């Protein structure tokens, strides 16, 4: 069996539940990278829904800014940590990983995340520009299916086109012998310790 993980960015927002339900219907899991300022009394239920269903949630920063452009390490830390504190306070769920907005890094950002003990989920699968709402679901599906590999970390978004593309992506992944798991489960199954201070595109880049 081959394993990979998909991480859906920029929620909590519609259609996060629909994405989770589709993945769940295969008995699979995935993760959602949430933006702190989008977490409100209304949207926190979406986070509760996915975590109750076994999905992992990770920090996608408080304001979705280019963290590497912030002037101090304190500001960088705050961007990454605020969503973690919010989710902990609101539903008691403990976030342990992060994804950088725009996947953009600098030496300073990497060292801050290392200090915080936050492994960074990268982009090891072509997402077919799914962040652009005009991208066709068929294009997203063929980009994803054409670039998946064992141990990869995918980067997709909580958007309608991506949700539609899953109708093609999921059955094909099953036929190809893949199983979708959360990032933490991917590390557990492969026996690899999540590395710090580096964006993780494929867990096998980091040998046991
Ligand atoms: Zn994002």
Coordinates of N, CA and C and ligand atoms in Angstrom, one line a residue:
X1 N 0.8 -1.2 0.0 CA 0.0 0.0 0.0 C 0.9 1.3 0.0
X2 N 0.5 2.2 -0.8 CA 1.2 3.5 -0.9 C 0.4 4.5 -0.1
X3 N 1.1 5.4 0.6 CA 0.4 6.4 1.4 C 0.8 7.8 1.0
X4 N -0.2 8.7 1.0 CA 0.1 10.1 0.8 C -0.9 11.0 1.6
X5 N -0.6 12.2 1.7 CA -1.5 13.1 2.5 C -1.8 14.3 1.6
X6 N -3.1 14.8 1.7 CA -3.5 16.0 1.1 C -3.9 17.0 2.2
X7 N -3.4 18.2 2.0 CA -3.7 19.3 3.0 C -4.4 20.4 2.3
X8 N -5.6 20.7 2.7 CA -6.4 21.7 2.1 C -6.3 23.0 2.8
X9 N -5.9 24.1 2.1 CA -5.6 25.4 2.7 C -6.7 26.4 2.7
X10 N -6.6 27.4 3.6 CA -7.3 28.6 3.5 C -8.7 28.6 4.2
X11 N -9.1 27.5 4.8 CA -10.4 27.5 5.5 C -10.1 28.1 6.9
X12 N -11.1 28.0 7.8 CA -12.3 27.2 7.7 C -13.4 28.0 6.9
X13 N -13.9 27.4 5.9 CA -14.9 28.0 5.0 C -15.5 26.9 4.2
X14 N -16.6 27.2 3.5 CA -17.3 26.3 2.6 C -16.3 26.0 1.4
X15 N -16.3 24.8 0.9 CA -17.0 23.6 1.3 C -16.1 22.6 2.1
X16 N -15.7 23.0 3.2 CA -14.8 22.1 4.0 C -15.5 20.8 4.4
X17 N -16.7 20.9 4.8 CA -17.4 19.7 5.3 C -17.6 18.7 4.1
X18 N -17.9 19.2 2.9 CA -18.1 18.4 1.7 C -16.8 17.7 1.3
X19 N -15.7 18.4 1.4 CA -14.4 17.8 1.1 C -14.1 16.7 2.1
X20 N -14.4 17.0 3.4 CA -14.1 15.9 4.4 C -15.0 14.7 4.2
X21 N -16.3 15.0 3.9 CA -17.2 13.8 3.7 C -16.8 13.0 2.6
X22 N -16.4 13.6 1.4 CA -15.9 12.8 0.3 C -14.8 11.9 0.6
X23 N -13.8 12.4 1.3 CA -12.6 11.7 1.7 C -13.0 10.6 2.7
X24 N -13.8 11.0 3.7 CA -14.3 10.0 4.7 C -15.0 8.8 4.1
X25 N -15.7 9.1 3.0 CA -16.5 8.0 2.4 C -15.6 6.9 1.9
X26 N -14.3 7.1 1.7 CA -13.4 6.1 1.3 C -12.7 5.5 2.6
X27 N -13.1 6.0 3.7 CA -12.4 5.5 5.0 C -11.0 6.2 5.1
X28 N -10.8 7.3 4.4 CA -9.6 8.0 4.4 C -9.6 9.2 5.3
X29 N -8.4 9.9 5.5 CA -8.3 11.1 6.2 C -7.4 12.1 5.4
X30 N -7.4 13.3 5.9 CA -6.5 14.4 5.3 C -6.3 15.4 6.3
X31 N -5.9 16.6 5.9 CA -5.7 17.7 6.8 C -6.2 19.0 6.2
X32 N -6.5 20.0 7.1 CA -6.9 21.3 6.7 C -6.0 22.3 7.4
X33 N -5.4 23.2 6.6 CA -4.6 24.3 7.1 C -5.4 25.6 7.2
X34 N -5.7 26.0 8.5 CA -6.6 27.1 8.7 C -6.0 28.4 9.0
X35 N -6.7 29.5 8.5 CA -6.2 30.8 8.7 C -6.9 31.4 10.0
X36 N -6.0 31.9 10.9 CA -6.5 32.3 12.2 C -7.7 33.3 12.2
X37 N -7.5 34.3 11.3 CA -8.6 35.4 11.3 C -9.9 34.9 10.8
X38 N -9.9 33.7 10.1 CA -11.2 33.2 9.6 C -11.9 32.4 10.7
X39 N -11.3 32.2 11.8 CA -11.9 31.3 12.9 C -12.8 32.2 13.7
X40 N -14.1 32.0 13.6 CA -15.1 32.8 14.4 C -16.0 31.8 15.1
X41 N -17.0 32.4 15.9 CA -18.0 31.5 16.5 C -18.7 30.7 15.5
X42 N -18.9 31.3 14.3 CA -19.7 30.6 13.2 C -18.8 29.5 12.6
X43 N -17.5 29.8 12.3 CA -16.7 28.8 11.5 C -16.0 27.8 12.3
X44 N -16.0 28.0 13.6 CA -15.2 27.1 14.5 C -15.9 25.7 14.4
X45 N -17.2 25.7 14.2 CA -18.0 24.4 14.1 C -17.4 23.5 12.9
X46 N -16.9 24.2 11.9 CA -16.3 23.5 10.8 C -15.0 22.7 11.2
X47 N -14.3 23.4 12.0 CA -13.0 22.8 12.5 C -13.4 21.7 13.5
X48 N -14.4 21.9 14.3 CA -14.9 20.8 15.2 C -15.3 19.6 14.4
X49 N -16.1 19.9 13.3 CA -16.6 18.8 12.5 C -15.5 17.9 11.9
X50 N -14.5 18.6 11.3 CA -13.4 17.8 10.7 C -12.5 17.1 11.7
X51 N -12.2 17.8 12.9 CA -11.4 17.1 13.9 C -12.2 15.9 14.5
X52 N -13.5 16.1 14.7 CA -14.3 15.0 15.3 C -14.3 13.8 14.3
X53 N -14.1 14.1 13.0 CA -14.1 13.0 12.1 C -12.7 12.5 11.8
X54 N -11.7 12.8 12.6 CA -10.4 12.2 12.5 C -9.4 13.0 11.6
X55 N -9.8 14.1 11.0 CA -9.0 14.9 10.2 C -8.0 15.7 11.0
X56 N -6.8 16.0 10.5 CA -5.9 16.9 11.2 C -6.0 18.3 10.8
X57 N -5.8 19.2 11.7 CA -5.9 20.7 11.4 C -4.5 21.3 11.7
X58 N -4.0 22.1 10.8 CA -2.7 22.7 11.0 C -2.8 24.2 10.9
X59 N -1.8 25.0 11.4 CA -1.8 26.4 11.3 C -1.4 26.9 9.9
X60 N -2.2 27.8 9.4 CA -1.8 28.5 8.1 C -1.7 30.0 8.3
X61 N -1.2 30.3 9.6 CA -1.0 31.7 10.0 C -2.2 32.5 10.3
X62 N -2.0 33.6 11.0 CA -3.2 34.3 11.5 C -3.8 35.2 10.4
X63 N -2.9 35.9 9.6 CA -3.4 36.8 8.6 C -3.1 36.4 7.2
X64 N -2.5 35.2 7.0 CA -2.1 34.8 5.6 C -1.2 35.8 4.9
X65 N -0.2 36.3 5.7 CA 0.7 37.2 5.1 C 2.0 36.5 4.7
X66 N 2.9 37.2 4.0 CA 4.2 36.7 3.7 C 5.0 36.8 5.0
X67 N 5.1 35.7 5.7 CA 5.8 35.8 7.1 C 7.2 36.2 6.9
X68 N 7.9 35.9 5.8 CA 9.3 36.2 5.7 C 9.5 37.7 5.6
X69 N 8.4 38.5 5.3 CA 8.5 39.9 5.2 C 8.2 40.7 6.5
X70 N 7.8 39.9 7.5 CA 7.6 40.6 8.8 C 9.0 41.0 9.4
X71 N 9.0 42.1 10.2 CA 10.3 42.6 10.5 C 10.9 41.9 11.7
X72 N 10.1 41.4 12.7 CA 10.8 40.7 13.8 C 10.4 39.3 14.0
X73 N 11.2 38.6 14.7 CA 10.9 37.1 15.0 C 9.7 37.0 15.8
X74 N 9.4 38.0 16.7 CA 8.3 38.0 17.5 C 7.0 38.0 16.7
X75 N 7.0 38.9 15.7 CA 5.8 39.0 14.8 C 5.6 37.6 14.0
X76 N 6.7 37.1 13.6 CA 6.6 35.8 12.9 C 6.0 34.7 13.8
X77 N 6.5 34.7 15.0 CA 6.0 33.7 16.0 C 4.5 33.9 16.2
X78 N 4.1 35.1 16.4 CA 2.7 35.4 16.6 C 1.8 35.0 15.5
X79 N 2.2 35.3 14.2 CA 1.5 34.9 13.1 C 1.2 33.4 13.1
X80 N 2.2 32.6 13.4 CA 2.1 31.1 13.4 C 1.3 30.6 14.6
X81 N 1.5 31.2 15.7 CA 1.0 30.6 17.0 C -0.5 31.0 17.3
X82 N -0.9 32.2 16.8 CA -2.2 32.7 17.2 C -3.3 31.7 16.8
X83 N -3.3 31.2 15.6 CA -4.4 30.2 15.3 C -4.4 29.0 16.2
X84 N -3.2 28.6 16.6 CA -3.0 27.4 17.4 C -3.7 27.7 18.8
X85 N -3.4 28.9 19.3 CA -4.0 29.3 20.6 C -5.6 29.4 20.5
X86 N -6.0 30.0 19.4 CA -7.5 30.2 19.2 C -8.2 28.8 19.1
X87 N -7.6 27.9 18.4 CA -8.3 26.6 18.2 C -8.3 25.8 19.6
X88 N -7.2 26.0 20.3 CA -7.0 25.3 21.6 C -8.1 25.9 22.5
X89 N -8.2 27.2 22.6 CA -9.2 27.8 23.5 C -10.6 27.5 23.1
X90 N -10.9 27.5 21.8 CA -12.3 27.3 21.4 C -12.8 25.9 21.4
X91 N -11.9 24.9 21.0 CA -12.4 23.5 21.0 C -11.5 22.5 21.7
X92 N -10.4 23.0 22.2 CA -9.5 22.1 22.9 C -8.6 21.2 22.0
X93 N -8.6 21.5 20.7 CA -7.8 20.7 19.8 C -6.4 21.3 19.7
X94 N -5.4 20.4 19.8 CA -4.0 20.9 19.8 C -3.4 20.8 18.4
X95 N -3.1 21.9 17.8 CA -2.4 21.9 16.5 C -0.9 21.7 16.7
X96 N -0.3 20.8 15.8 CA 1.1 20.5 16.0 C 2.0 20.8 14.8
X97 N 1.3 21.2 13.7 CA 2.1 21.4 12.5 C 1.6 22.7 11.8
X98 N 2.3 23.1 10.7 CA 1.9 24.4 10.1 C 2.2 24.3 8.6
X99 N 1.6 25.2 7.8 CA 1.9 25.4 6.4 C 2.1 26.9 6.2
X100 N 3.2 27.3 5.6 CA 3.5 28.7 5.4 C 2.6 29.2 4.3
X101 N 2.0 30.4 4.5 CA 1.2 31.0 3.4 C 2.1 31.2 2.2
X102 N 1.6 30.9 1.0 CA 2.3 31.0 -0.3 C 3.5 30.1 -0.3
X103 N 3.6 29.2 0.7 CA 4.8 28.3 0.8 C 6.1 29.1 0.8
X104 N 6.0 30.4 1.2 CA 7.2 31.2 1.1 C 8.0 31.3 2.4
X105 N 9.3 31.0 2.2 CA 10.1 30.9 3.4 C 11.3 31.8 3.4
X106 N 12.0 31.9 4.5 CA 13.3 32.6 4.6 C 14.1 31.9 5.7
X107 N 15.3 32.1 5.8 CA 16.1 31.5 6.8 C 15.6 31.8 8.2
X108 N 15.1 33.0 8.4 CA 14.6 33.5 9.6 C 13.3 32.7 10.0
X109 N 12.4 32.6 9.0 CA 11.1 31.9 9.2 C 11.3 30.5 9.5
X110 N 12.3 29.8 8.8 CA 12.5 28.4 9.1 C 13.1 28.2 10.5
X111 N 13.9 29.2 10.9 CA 14.5 29.0 12.3 C 13.5 29.3 13.4
X112 N 12.5 30.2 13.1 CA 11.5 30.5 14.0 C 10.6 29.2 14.2
X113 N 10.2 28.6 13.1 CA 9.4 27.4 13.2 C 10.1 26.3 13.9
X114 N 11.4 26.2 13.7 CA 12.2 25.2 14.4 C 12.1 25.4 15.9
X115 N 12.3 26.7 16.3 CA 12.2 27.0 17.7 C 10.9 26.7 18.3
X116 N 9.8 26.9 17.5 CA 8.5 26.6 17.9 C 8.2 25.1 17.9
X117 N 9.0 24.3 17.3 CA 8.8 22.9 17.2 C 7.7 22.5 16.2
X118 N 7.5 23.4 15.2 CA 6.4 23.2 14.2 C 6.9 22.6 12.9
X119 N 6.7 21.3 12.6 CA 7.0 20.8 11.3 C 6.2 21.6 10.2
X120 N 6.8 21.8 9.0 CA 6.2 22.6 8.0 C 5.8 21.7 6.8
X121 N 4.5 21.7 6.5 CA 4.0 20.8 5.4 C 4.1 21.6 4.1
X122 N 4.8 21.0 3.1 CA 5.1 21.6 1.8 C 4.2 21.2 0.7
X123 N 4.7 21.1 -0.5 CA 4.0 20.8 -1.7 C 4.7 19.8 -2.6
X124 N 4.3 18.5 -2.4 CA 5.0 17.5 -3.2 C 4.1 16.9 -4.3
X125 N 3.0 17.6 -4.5 CA 2.1 17.1 -5.6 C 1.6 18.4 -6.4
X126 N 1.5 18.3 -7.7 CA 1.1 19.5 -8.5 C -0.4 19.7 -8.2
X127 N -0.8 20.8 -7.7 CA -2.2 21.1 -7.3 C -3.0 21.7 -8.5
X128 N -2.4 21.8 -9.7 CA -3.1 22.3 -10.9 C -3.7 23.7 -10.7
X129 N -3.0 24.6 -10.0 CA -3.5 25.9 -9.8 C -4.9 25.9 -9.2
X130 N -5.2 25.0 -8.3 CA -6.6 24.9 -7.8 C -7.0 26.1 -7.0
X131 N -6.0 27.0 -6.6 CA -6.4 28.2 -5.8 C -7.1 29.2 -6.7
X132 N -7.0 29.1 -8.0 CA -7.6 30.0 -8.9 C -9.0 29.5 -9.2
X133 N -10.1 30.2 -8.8 CA -11.5 29.7 -8.9 C -11.9 29.4 -10.4
X134 N -11.1 30.0 -11.3 CA -11.5 29.7 -12.7 C -10.9 28.4 -13.3
X135 N -10.1 27.8 -12.5 CA -9.5 26.5 -13.0 C -10.5 25.4 -13.0
X136 N -10.5 24.7 -14.1 CA -11.5 23.6 -14.3 C -11.2 22.4 -13.4
X137 N -12.2 21.8 -12.8 CA -11.9 20.6 -11.9 C -11.2 19.5 -12.6
X138 N -11.4 19.3 -13.9 CA -10.7 18.3 -14.7 C -9.2 18.5 -14.8
X139 N -8.9 19.8 -14.9 CA -7.5 20.2 -14.9 C -6.8 19.9 -13.6
X140 N -7.5 20.3 -12.5 CA -6.9 20.0 -11.2 C -6.7 18.5 -11.0
X141 N -7.7 17.7 -11.4 CA -7.7 16.3 -11.2 C -6.5 15.7 -11.9
X142 N -6.3 16.1 -13.2 CA -5.2 15.5 -14.0 C -3.9 15.9 -13.5
X143 N -3.8 17.2 -13.0 CA -2.5 17.6 -12.4 C -2.1 16.8 -11.2
X144 N -3.1 16.6 -10.3 CA -2.9 15.8 -9.1 C -2.5 14.4 -9.4
X145 N -3.4 13.8 -10.3 CA -3.2 12.3 -10.5 C -1.9 12.1 -11.3
X146 N -1.4 13.1 -12.1 CA -0.2 12.9 -12.9 C 1.1 13.1 -12.1
X147 N 0.9 13.6 -10.8 CA 2.1 13.9 -10.0 C 2.2 13.3 -8.7
X148 N 1.2 12.4 -8.3 CA 1.2 11.8 -7.0 C 2.3 10.8 -6.9
X149 N 2.9 10.6 -5.7 CA 3.9 9.6 -5.5 C 3.8 9.2 -4.0
X150 N 4.4 8.0 -3.7 CA 4.4 7.5 -2.4 C 5.0 8.4 -1.4
X151 N 4.4 8.7 -0.3 CA 5.0 9.6 0.7 C 4.8 11.1 0.5
X152 N 4.1 11.5 -0.5 CA 4.0 12.9 -0.9 C 3.0 13.7 0.0
X153 N 3.3 15.0 0.2 CA 2.4 15.9 0.9 C 1.8 16.8 -0.2
X154 N 0.5 16.8 -0.3 CA -0.2 17.6 -1.3 C -0.7 18.9 -0.8
X155 N -0.8 19.9 -1.6 CA -1.3 21.2 -1.2 C -2.5 21.6 -2.1
X156 N -3.7 21.6 -1.6 CA -4.9 22.0 -2.3 C -5.6 23.0 -1.5
X157 N -6.8 23.4 -1.9 CA -7.5 24.5 -1.3 C -8.9 24.2 -1.0
X158 N -9.5 24.8 0.0 CA -10.9 24.6 0.3 C -11.7 25.5 -0.7
X159 N -12.0 24.9 -1.9 CA -12.7 25.6 -2.9 C -13.6 24.7 -3.6
X160 N -14.6 25.2 -4.3 CA -15.6 24.3 -5.0 C -15.0 23.5 -6.1
X161 N -14.1 24.1 -6.9 CA -13.5 23.4 -8.0 C -12.7 22.2 -7.5
X162 N -12.0 22.4 -6.4 CA -11.2 21.3 -5.8 C -12.1 20.2 -5.3
X163 N -13.2 20.6 -4.6 CA -14.1 19.7 -4.1 C -14.7 18.8 -5.2
X164 N -15.0 19.4 -6.4 CA -15.5 18.7 -7.5 C -14.4 17.7 -8.1
X165 N -13.2 18.2 -8.1 CA -12.1 17.4 -8.7 C -11.9 16.1 -7.9
X166 N -12.3 16.2 -6.6 CA -12.1 15.0 -5.7 C -12.9 13.8 -6.3
X167 N -14.0 14.1 -7.0 CA -14.8 13.0 -7.5 C -14.0 12.2 -8.6
X168 N -13.0 12.8 -9.2 CA -12.2 12.1 -10.1 C -10.9 11.6 -9.4
X169 N -10.4 12.5 -8.5 CA -9.1 12.2 -7.8 C -9.2 10.9 -6.9
X170 N -10.2 10.9 -6.1 CA -10.3 9.8 -5.1 C -10.5 8.4 -5.6
X171 N -11.4 8.2 -6.6 CA -11.5 6.8 -7.1 C -10.2 6.4 -7.8
X172 N -9.6 7.3 -8.5 CA -8.4 7.0 -9.2 C -7.2 6.7 -8.3
X173 N -7.1 7.4 -7.2 CA -6.1 7.1 -6.2 C -6.3 5.7 -5.7
X174 N -7.5 5.4 -5.4 CA -7.8 4.0 -4.9 C -7.3 3.0 -5.9
X175 N -7.7 3.2 -7.2 CA -7.3 2.2 -8.2 C -5.8 2.1 -8.3
X176 N -5.1 3.3 -8.1 CA -3.6 3.3 -8.2 C -2.9 2.7 -6.9
X177 N -3.7 2.3 -6.0 CA -3.2 1.6 -4.8 C -2.8 2.6 -3.7
X178 N -3.3 3.8 -3.7 CA -3.0 4.7 -2.6 C -4.0 4.7 -1.5
X179 N -3.5 5.2 -0.4 CA -4.4 5.4 0.8 C -4.1 6.7 1.3
X180 N -5.1 7.5 1.6 CA -5.0 8.9 2.1 C -5.0 8.9 3.6
X181 N -4.0 9.5 4.2 CA -3.9 9.6 5.6 C -3.6 11.1 6.1
X182 N -3.7 11.3 7.4 CA -3.3 12.7 7.8 C -1.8 12.8 7.8
X183 N -1.2 14.0 7.8 CA 0.3 14.1 7.9 C 0.9 13.3 9.1
X184 N 0.3 13.5 10.2 CA 0.9 12.8 11.4 C 0.8 11.3 11.2
X185 N -0.2 10.8 10.6 CA -0.3 9.3 10.3 C 0.7 8.9 9.3
X186 N 0.9 9.8 8.3 CA 1.9 9.4 7.3 C 3.3 9.3 7.9
X187 N 3.6 10.1 8.8 CA 4.9 10.0 9.5 C 5.0 8.7 10.4
X188 N 3.9 8.5 11.1 CA 3.8 7.3 11.9 C 4.0 6.0 11.1
X189 N 3.3 5.9 10.0 CA 3.3 4.7 9.2 C 4.7 4.5 8.5
X190 N 5.4 5.6 8.2 CA 6.7 5.4 7.6 C 7.8 5.4 8.6
X191 N 7.5 5.6 9.8 CA 8.5 5.5 10.9 C 9.5 6.7 10.8
X192 N 9.1 7.8 10.1 CA 10.0 8.9 10.0 C 9.6 10.0 10.9
X193 N 10.6 10.6 11.7 CA 10.3 11.7 12.6 C 10.1 13.0 11.8
X194 N 9.0 13.7 12.0 CA 8.9 15.0 11.3 C 10.1 15.9 11.5
X195 N 10.8 16.3 10.4 CA 11.9 17.1 10.6 C 11.5 18.6 10.8
X196 N 12.3 19.4 11.5 CA 12.0 20.8 11.7 C 12.9 21.7 10.9
X197 N 12.4 22.9 10.7 CA 13.2 23.9 10.0 C 13.3 23.7 8.5
X198 N 12.4 22.9 7.9 CA 12.4 22.6 6.5 C 11.0 22.3 6.0
X199 N 10.6 22.7 4.8 CA 9.3 22.4 4.3 C 9.3 21.0 3.8
X200 N 8.3 20.2 4.2 CA 8.3 18.8 3.9 C 7.4 18.5 2.7
X201 N 8.0 18.1 1.6 CA 7.3 17.9 0.3 C 7.0 16.4 0.2
X202 N 7.9 15.6 0.7 CA 7.7 14.1 0.7 C 8.4 13.5 1.9
X203 N 7.7 12.7 2.6 CA 8.4 12.2 3.9 C 9.6 11.4 3.6
X204 N 9.7 10.7 2.4 CA 10.8 9.9 2.1 C 12.1 10.7 1.8
X205 N 11.9 12.0 1.7 CA 13.1 12.9 1.5 C 13.9 12.9 2.8
X206 N 13.3 12.4 3.9 CA 13.9 12.4 5.2 C 14.0 10.9 5.7
X207 N 15.1 10.3 5.4 CA 15.2 8.8 5.7 C 15.3 8.6 7.2
X208 N 14.8 7.4 7.6 CA 14.9 7.0 9.0 C 16.2 7.0 9.5
Ligands
LIG1 ZN1 -3.0 29.8 1.7

